[in-house]
PDB file of C-alpha atoms in Angstrom:
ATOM      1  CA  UNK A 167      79.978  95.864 127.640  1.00 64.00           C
ATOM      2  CA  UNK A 168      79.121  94.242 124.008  1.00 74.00           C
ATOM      3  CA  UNK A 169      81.213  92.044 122.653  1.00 74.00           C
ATOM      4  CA  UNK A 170      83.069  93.600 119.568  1.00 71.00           C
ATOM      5  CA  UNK A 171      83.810  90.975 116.848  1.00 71.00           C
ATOM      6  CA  UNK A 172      85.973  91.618 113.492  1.00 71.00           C
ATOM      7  CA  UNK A 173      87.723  90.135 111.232  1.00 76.00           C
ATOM      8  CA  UNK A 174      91.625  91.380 110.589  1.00 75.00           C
ATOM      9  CA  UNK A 175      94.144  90.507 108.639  1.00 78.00           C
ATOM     10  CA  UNK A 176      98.115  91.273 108.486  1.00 81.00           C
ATOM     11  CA  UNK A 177     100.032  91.273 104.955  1.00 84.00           C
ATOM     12  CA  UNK A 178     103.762  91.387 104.832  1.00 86.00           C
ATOM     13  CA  UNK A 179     105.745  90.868 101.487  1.00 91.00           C
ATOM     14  CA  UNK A 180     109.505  91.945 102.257  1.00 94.00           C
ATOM     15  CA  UNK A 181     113.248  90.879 100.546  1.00 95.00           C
ATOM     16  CA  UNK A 182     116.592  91.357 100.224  1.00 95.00           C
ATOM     17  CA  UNK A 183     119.600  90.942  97.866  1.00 97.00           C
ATOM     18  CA  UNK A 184     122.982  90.611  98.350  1.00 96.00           C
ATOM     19  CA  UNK A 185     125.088  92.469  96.011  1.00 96.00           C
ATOM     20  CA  UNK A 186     128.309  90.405  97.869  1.00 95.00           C
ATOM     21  CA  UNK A 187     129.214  89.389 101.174  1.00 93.00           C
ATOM     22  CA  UNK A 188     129.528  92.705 102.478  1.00 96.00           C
ATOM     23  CA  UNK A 189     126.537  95.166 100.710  1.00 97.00           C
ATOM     24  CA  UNK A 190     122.584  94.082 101.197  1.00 97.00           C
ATOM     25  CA  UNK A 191     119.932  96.019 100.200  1.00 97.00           C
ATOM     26  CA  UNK A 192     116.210  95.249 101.580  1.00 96.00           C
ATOM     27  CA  UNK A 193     112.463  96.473 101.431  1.00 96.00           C
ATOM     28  CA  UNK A 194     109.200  95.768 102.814  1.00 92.00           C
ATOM     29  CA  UNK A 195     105.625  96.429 101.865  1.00 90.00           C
ATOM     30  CA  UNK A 196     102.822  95.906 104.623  1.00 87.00           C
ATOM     31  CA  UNK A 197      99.109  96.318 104.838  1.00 83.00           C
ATOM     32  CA  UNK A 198      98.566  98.914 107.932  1.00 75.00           C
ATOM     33  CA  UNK A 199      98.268 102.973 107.607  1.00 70.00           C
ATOM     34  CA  UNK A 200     101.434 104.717 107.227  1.00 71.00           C
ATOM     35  CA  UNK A 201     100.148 106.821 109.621  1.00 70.00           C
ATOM     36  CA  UNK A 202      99.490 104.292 112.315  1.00 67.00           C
ATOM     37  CA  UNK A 203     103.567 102.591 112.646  1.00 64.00           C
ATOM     38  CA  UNK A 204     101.884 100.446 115.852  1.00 65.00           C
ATOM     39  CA  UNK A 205     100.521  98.035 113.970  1.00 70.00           C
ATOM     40  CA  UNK A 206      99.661  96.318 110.411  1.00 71.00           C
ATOM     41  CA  UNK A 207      97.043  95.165 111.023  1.00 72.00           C
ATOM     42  CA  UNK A 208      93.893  95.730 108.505  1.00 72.00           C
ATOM     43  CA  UNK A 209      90.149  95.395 109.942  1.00 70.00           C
ATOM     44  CA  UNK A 210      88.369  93.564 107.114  1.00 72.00           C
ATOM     45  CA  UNK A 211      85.130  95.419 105.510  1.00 65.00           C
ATOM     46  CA  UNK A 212      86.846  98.790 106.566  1.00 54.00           C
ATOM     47  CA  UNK A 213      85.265 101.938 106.457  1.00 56.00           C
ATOM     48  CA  UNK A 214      82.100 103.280 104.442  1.00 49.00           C
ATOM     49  CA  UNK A 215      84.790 106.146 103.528  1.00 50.00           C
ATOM     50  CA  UNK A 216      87.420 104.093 102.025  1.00 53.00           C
ATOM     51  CA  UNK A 217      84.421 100.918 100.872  1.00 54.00           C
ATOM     52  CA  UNK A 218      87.219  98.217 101.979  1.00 59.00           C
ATOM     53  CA  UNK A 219      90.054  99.140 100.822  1.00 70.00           C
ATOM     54  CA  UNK A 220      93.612  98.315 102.153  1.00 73.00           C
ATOM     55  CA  UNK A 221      96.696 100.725 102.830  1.00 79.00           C
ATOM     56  CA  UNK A 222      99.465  99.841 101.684  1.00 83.00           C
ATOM     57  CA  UNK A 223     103.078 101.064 102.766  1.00 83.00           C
ATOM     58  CA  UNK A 224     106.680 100.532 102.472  1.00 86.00           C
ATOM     59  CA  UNK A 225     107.734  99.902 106.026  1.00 85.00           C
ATOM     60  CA  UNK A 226     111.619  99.154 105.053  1.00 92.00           C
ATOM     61  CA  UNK A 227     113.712  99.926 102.725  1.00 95.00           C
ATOM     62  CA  UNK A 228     117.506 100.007 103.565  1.00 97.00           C
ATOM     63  CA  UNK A 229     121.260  98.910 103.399  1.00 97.00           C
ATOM     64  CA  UNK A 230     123.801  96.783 104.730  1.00 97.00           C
ATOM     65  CA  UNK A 231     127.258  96.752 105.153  1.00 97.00           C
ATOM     66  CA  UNK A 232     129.239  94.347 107.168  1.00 96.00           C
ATOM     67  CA  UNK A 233     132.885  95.288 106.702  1.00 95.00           C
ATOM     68  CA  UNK A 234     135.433  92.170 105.576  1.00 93.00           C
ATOM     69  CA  UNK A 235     138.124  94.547 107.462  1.00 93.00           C
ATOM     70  CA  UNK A 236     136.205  94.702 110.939  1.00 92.00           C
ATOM     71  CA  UNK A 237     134.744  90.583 111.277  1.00 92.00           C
ATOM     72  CA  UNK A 238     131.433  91.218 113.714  1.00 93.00           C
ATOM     73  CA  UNK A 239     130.737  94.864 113.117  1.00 96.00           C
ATOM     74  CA  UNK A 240     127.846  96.058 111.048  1.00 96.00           C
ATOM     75  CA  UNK A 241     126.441  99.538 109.927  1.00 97.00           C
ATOM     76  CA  UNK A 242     122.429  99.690 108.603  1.00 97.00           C
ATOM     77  CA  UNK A 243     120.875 103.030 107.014  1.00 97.00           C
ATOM     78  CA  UNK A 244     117.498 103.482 106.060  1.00 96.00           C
ATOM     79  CA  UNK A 245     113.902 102.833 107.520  1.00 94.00           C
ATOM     80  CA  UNK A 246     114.970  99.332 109.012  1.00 94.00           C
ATOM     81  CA  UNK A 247     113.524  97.153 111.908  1.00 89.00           C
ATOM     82  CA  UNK A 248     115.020  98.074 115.767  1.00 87.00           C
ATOM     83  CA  UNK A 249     117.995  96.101 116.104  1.00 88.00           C
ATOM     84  CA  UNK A 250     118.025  96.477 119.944  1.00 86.00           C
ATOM     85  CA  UNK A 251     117.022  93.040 122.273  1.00 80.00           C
ATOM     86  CA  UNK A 252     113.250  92.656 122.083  1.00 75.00           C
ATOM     87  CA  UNK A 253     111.522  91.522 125.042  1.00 71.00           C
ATOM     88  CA  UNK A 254     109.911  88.321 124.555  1.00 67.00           C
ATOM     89  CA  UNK A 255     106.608  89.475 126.230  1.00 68.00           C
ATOM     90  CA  UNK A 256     105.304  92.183 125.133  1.00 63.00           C
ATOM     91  CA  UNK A 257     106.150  95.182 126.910  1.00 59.00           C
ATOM     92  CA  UNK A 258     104.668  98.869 126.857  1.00 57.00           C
ATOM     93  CA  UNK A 259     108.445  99.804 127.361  1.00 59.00           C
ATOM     94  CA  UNK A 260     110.098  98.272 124.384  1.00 64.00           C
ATOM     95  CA  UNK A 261     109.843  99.246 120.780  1.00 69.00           C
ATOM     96  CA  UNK A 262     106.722  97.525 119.757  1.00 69.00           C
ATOM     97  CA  UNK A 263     108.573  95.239 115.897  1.00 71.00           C
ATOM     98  CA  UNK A 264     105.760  96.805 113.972  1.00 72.00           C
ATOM     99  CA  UNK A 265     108.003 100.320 114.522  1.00 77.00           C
ATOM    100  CA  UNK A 266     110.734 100.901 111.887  1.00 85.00           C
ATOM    101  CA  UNK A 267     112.977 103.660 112.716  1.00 87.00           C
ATOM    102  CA  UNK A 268     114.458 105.651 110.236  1.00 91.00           C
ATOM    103  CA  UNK A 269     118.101 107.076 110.316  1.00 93.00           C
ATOM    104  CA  UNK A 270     121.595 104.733 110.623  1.00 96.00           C
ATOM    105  CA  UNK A 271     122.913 101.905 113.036  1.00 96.00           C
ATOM    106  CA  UNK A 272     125.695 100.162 113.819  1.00 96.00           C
ATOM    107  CA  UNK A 273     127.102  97.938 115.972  1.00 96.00           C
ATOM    108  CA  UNK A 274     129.440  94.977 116.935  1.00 95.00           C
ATOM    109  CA  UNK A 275     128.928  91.428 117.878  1.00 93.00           C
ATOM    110  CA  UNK A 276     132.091  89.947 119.541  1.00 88.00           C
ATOM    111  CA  UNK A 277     129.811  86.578 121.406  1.00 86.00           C
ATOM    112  CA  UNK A 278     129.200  87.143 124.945  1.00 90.00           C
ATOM    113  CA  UNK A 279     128.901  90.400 124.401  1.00 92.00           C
ATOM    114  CA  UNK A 280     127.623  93.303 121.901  1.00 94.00           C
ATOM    115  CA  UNK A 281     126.793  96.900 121.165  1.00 95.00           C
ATOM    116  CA  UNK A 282     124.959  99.160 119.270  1.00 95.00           C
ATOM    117  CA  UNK A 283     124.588 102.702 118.310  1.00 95.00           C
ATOM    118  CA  UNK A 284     122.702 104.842 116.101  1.00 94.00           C
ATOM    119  CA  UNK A 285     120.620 107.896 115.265  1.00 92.00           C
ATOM    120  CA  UNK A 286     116.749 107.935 114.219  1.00 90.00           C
ATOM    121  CA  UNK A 287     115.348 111.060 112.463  1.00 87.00           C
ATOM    122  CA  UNK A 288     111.579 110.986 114.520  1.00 80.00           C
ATOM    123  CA  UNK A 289     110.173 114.064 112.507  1.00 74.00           C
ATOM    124  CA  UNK A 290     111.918 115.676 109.520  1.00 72.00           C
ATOM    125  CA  UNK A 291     110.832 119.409 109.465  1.00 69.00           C
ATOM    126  CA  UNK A 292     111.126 121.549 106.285  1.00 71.00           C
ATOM    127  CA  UNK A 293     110.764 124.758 108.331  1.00 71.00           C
ATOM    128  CA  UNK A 294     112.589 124.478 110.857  1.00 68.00           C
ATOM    129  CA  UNK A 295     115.096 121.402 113.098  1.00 72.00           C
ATOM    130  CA  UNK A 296     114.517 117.759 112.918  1.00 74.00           C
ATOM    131  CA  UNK A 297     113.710 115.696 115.938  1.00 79.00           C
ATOM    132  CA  UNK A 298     116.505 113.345 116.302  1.00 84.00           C
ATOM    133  CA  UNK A 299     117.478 110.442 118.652  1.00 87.00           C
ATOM    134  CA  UNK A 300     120.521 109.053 119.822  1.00 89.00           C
ATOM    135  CA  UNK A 301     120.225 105.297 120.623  1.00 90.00           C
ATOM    136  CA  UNK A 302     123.205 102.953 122.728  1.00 94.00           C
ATOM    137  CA  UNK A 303     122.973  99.480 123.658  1.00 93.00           C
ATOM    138  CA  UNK A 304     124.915  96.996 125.737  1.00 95.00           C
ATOM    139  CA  UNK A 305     123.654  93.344 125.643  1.00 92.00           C
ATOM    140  CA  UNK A 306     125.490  90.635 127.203  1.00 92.00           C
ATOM    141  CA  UNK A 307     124.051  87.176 125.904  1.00 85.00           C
ATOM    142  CA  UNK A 308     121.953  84.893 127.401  1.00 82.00           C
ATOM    143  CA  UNK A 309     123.247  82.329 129.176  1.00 84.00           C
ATOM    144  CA  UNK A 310     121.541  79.294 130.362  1.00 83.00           C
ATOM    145  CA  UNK A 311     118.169  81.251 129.029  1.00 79.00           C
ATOM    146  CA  UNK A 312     119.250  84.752 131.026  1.00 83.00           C
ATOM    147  CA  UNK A 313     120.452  87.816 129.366  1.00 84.00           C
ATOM    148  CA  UNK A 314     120.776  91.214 129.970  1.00 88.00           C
ATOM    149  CA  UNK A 315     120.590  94.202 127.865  1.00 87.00           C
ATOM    150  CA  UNK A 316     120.537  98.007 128.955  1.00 89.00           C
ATOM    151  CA  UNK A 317     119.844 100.802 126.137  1.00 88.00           C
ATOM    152  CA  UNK A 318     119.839 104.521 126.207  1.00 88.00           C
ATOM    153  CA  UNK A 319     116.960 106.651 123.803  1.00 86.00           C
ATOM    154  CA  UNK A 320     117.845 110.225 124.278  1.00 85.00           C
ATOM    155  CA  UNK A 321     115.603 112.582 122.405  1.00 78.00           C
ATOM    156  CA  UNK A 322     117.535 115.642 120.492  1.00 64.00           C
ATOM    157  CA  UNK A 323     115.338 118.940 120.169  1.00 59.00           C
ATOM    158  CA  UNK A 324     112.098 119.457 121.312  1.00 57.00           C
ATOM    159  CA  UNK A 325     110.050 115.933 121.420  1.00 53.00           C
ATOM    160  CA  UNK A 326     107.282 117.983 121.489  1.00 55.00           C
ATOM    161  CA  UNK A 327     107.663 119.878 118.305  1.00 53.00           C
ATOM    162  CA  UNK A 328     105.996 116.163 116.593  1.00 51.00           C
ATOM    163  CA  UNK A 329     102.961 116.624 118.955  1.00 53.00           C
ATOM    164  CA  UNK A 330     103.002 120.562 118.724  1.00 55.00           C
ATOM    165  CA  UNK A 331     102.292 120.579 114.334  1.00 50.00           C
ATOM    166  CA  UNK A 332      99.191 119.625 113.168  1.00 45.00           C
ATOM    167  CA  UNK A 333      98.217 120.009 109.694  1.00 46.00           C
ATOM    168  CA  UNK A 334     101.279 122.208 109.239  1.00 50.00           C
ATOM    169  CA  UNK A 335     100.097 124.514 111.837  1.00 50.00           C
ATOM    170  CA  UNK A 336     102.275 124.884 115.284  1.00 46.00           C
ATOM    171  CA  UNK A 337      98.910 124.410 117.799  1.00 42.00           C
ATOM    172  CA  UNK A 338      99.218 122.396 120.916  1.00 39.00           C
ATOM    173  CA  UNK A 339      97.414 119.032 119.889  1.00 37.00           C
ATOM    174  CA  UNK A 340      97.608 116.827 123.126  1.00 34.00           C
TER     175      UNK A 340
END
């Protein structure tokens, strides 16, 4: 096979502010199609459609609230990065970070041990159901450099119904 050489590049410009120690707000722009959540990166020269052009999306935009009431617990809404345990090598099983779900979190940290919860909308549907999914995780932190984490993903609806549209038409497009 021929070697394939290109250039790429990856742009990320992202913040947050604090309205007080409880309430953040935060957004993120990235080069990468909006269409394409795997990954941001950019091929450099492009297309002859699009004559080098970038995308440009807004990957995150959410809030915060950590509760004075309830030290440790936390609640996030909005198209925000996974909170769940990342594996440190990349793994076809994990949420690749370049994946933002959308929907609500929350979760508390109490040191040795935490938890998380949540819903992601996966496909919003004007006509019809969304395609939702319930998240859980139970992480136990590491100690001397071992962990352990355990999470549940469990698909509401039809998981198809996201491969099943194309174009707004409902034909099979595996």
């Amino acid at each position: 096979p021929q070697d394939r050489y290109r250039s790429r590049i990856r742009f990320r410009f992202g913040g947050s502010y604090a309205f007080n120690e409880t309430v953040k707000i935060g957004t993120r722009m990235v080069t990468g199609s909006s269409g394409n959540p795997n990954s941001t990166h950019q091929d450099v020269g492009g297309d002859d459609d699009d004559l080098g052009s970038f995308d440009v999306s807004l990957d995150r935009l959410y809030m915060s609230y950590n509760p004075e009431w309830a030290q440790g617990t936390w609640f996030i809404f909005g198209k925000f990065g996974n909170p769940f345990a990342k594996n440190p090598v990349w793994s076809g099983l994990a949420w690749d970070d370049d994946v933002q779900p959308e929907g609500m979190a929350f979760g508390r940290d109490e040191g040795a041990f935490s938890w998380t919860a949540g819903e992601y909308v996966l496909d919003e549907s004007s006509s019809g159901t969304e395609t939702l999914m319930a998240v859980a995780e139970v992480r136990m932190a590491p100690v001397q450099g071992f962990g352990l984490s355990a999470a549940l993903y469990d698909y509401d609806n039809n998981v198809d119904s996201i491969l099943d549209r194309r174009d707004g038409d409902d034909k099979k497009s595996y």
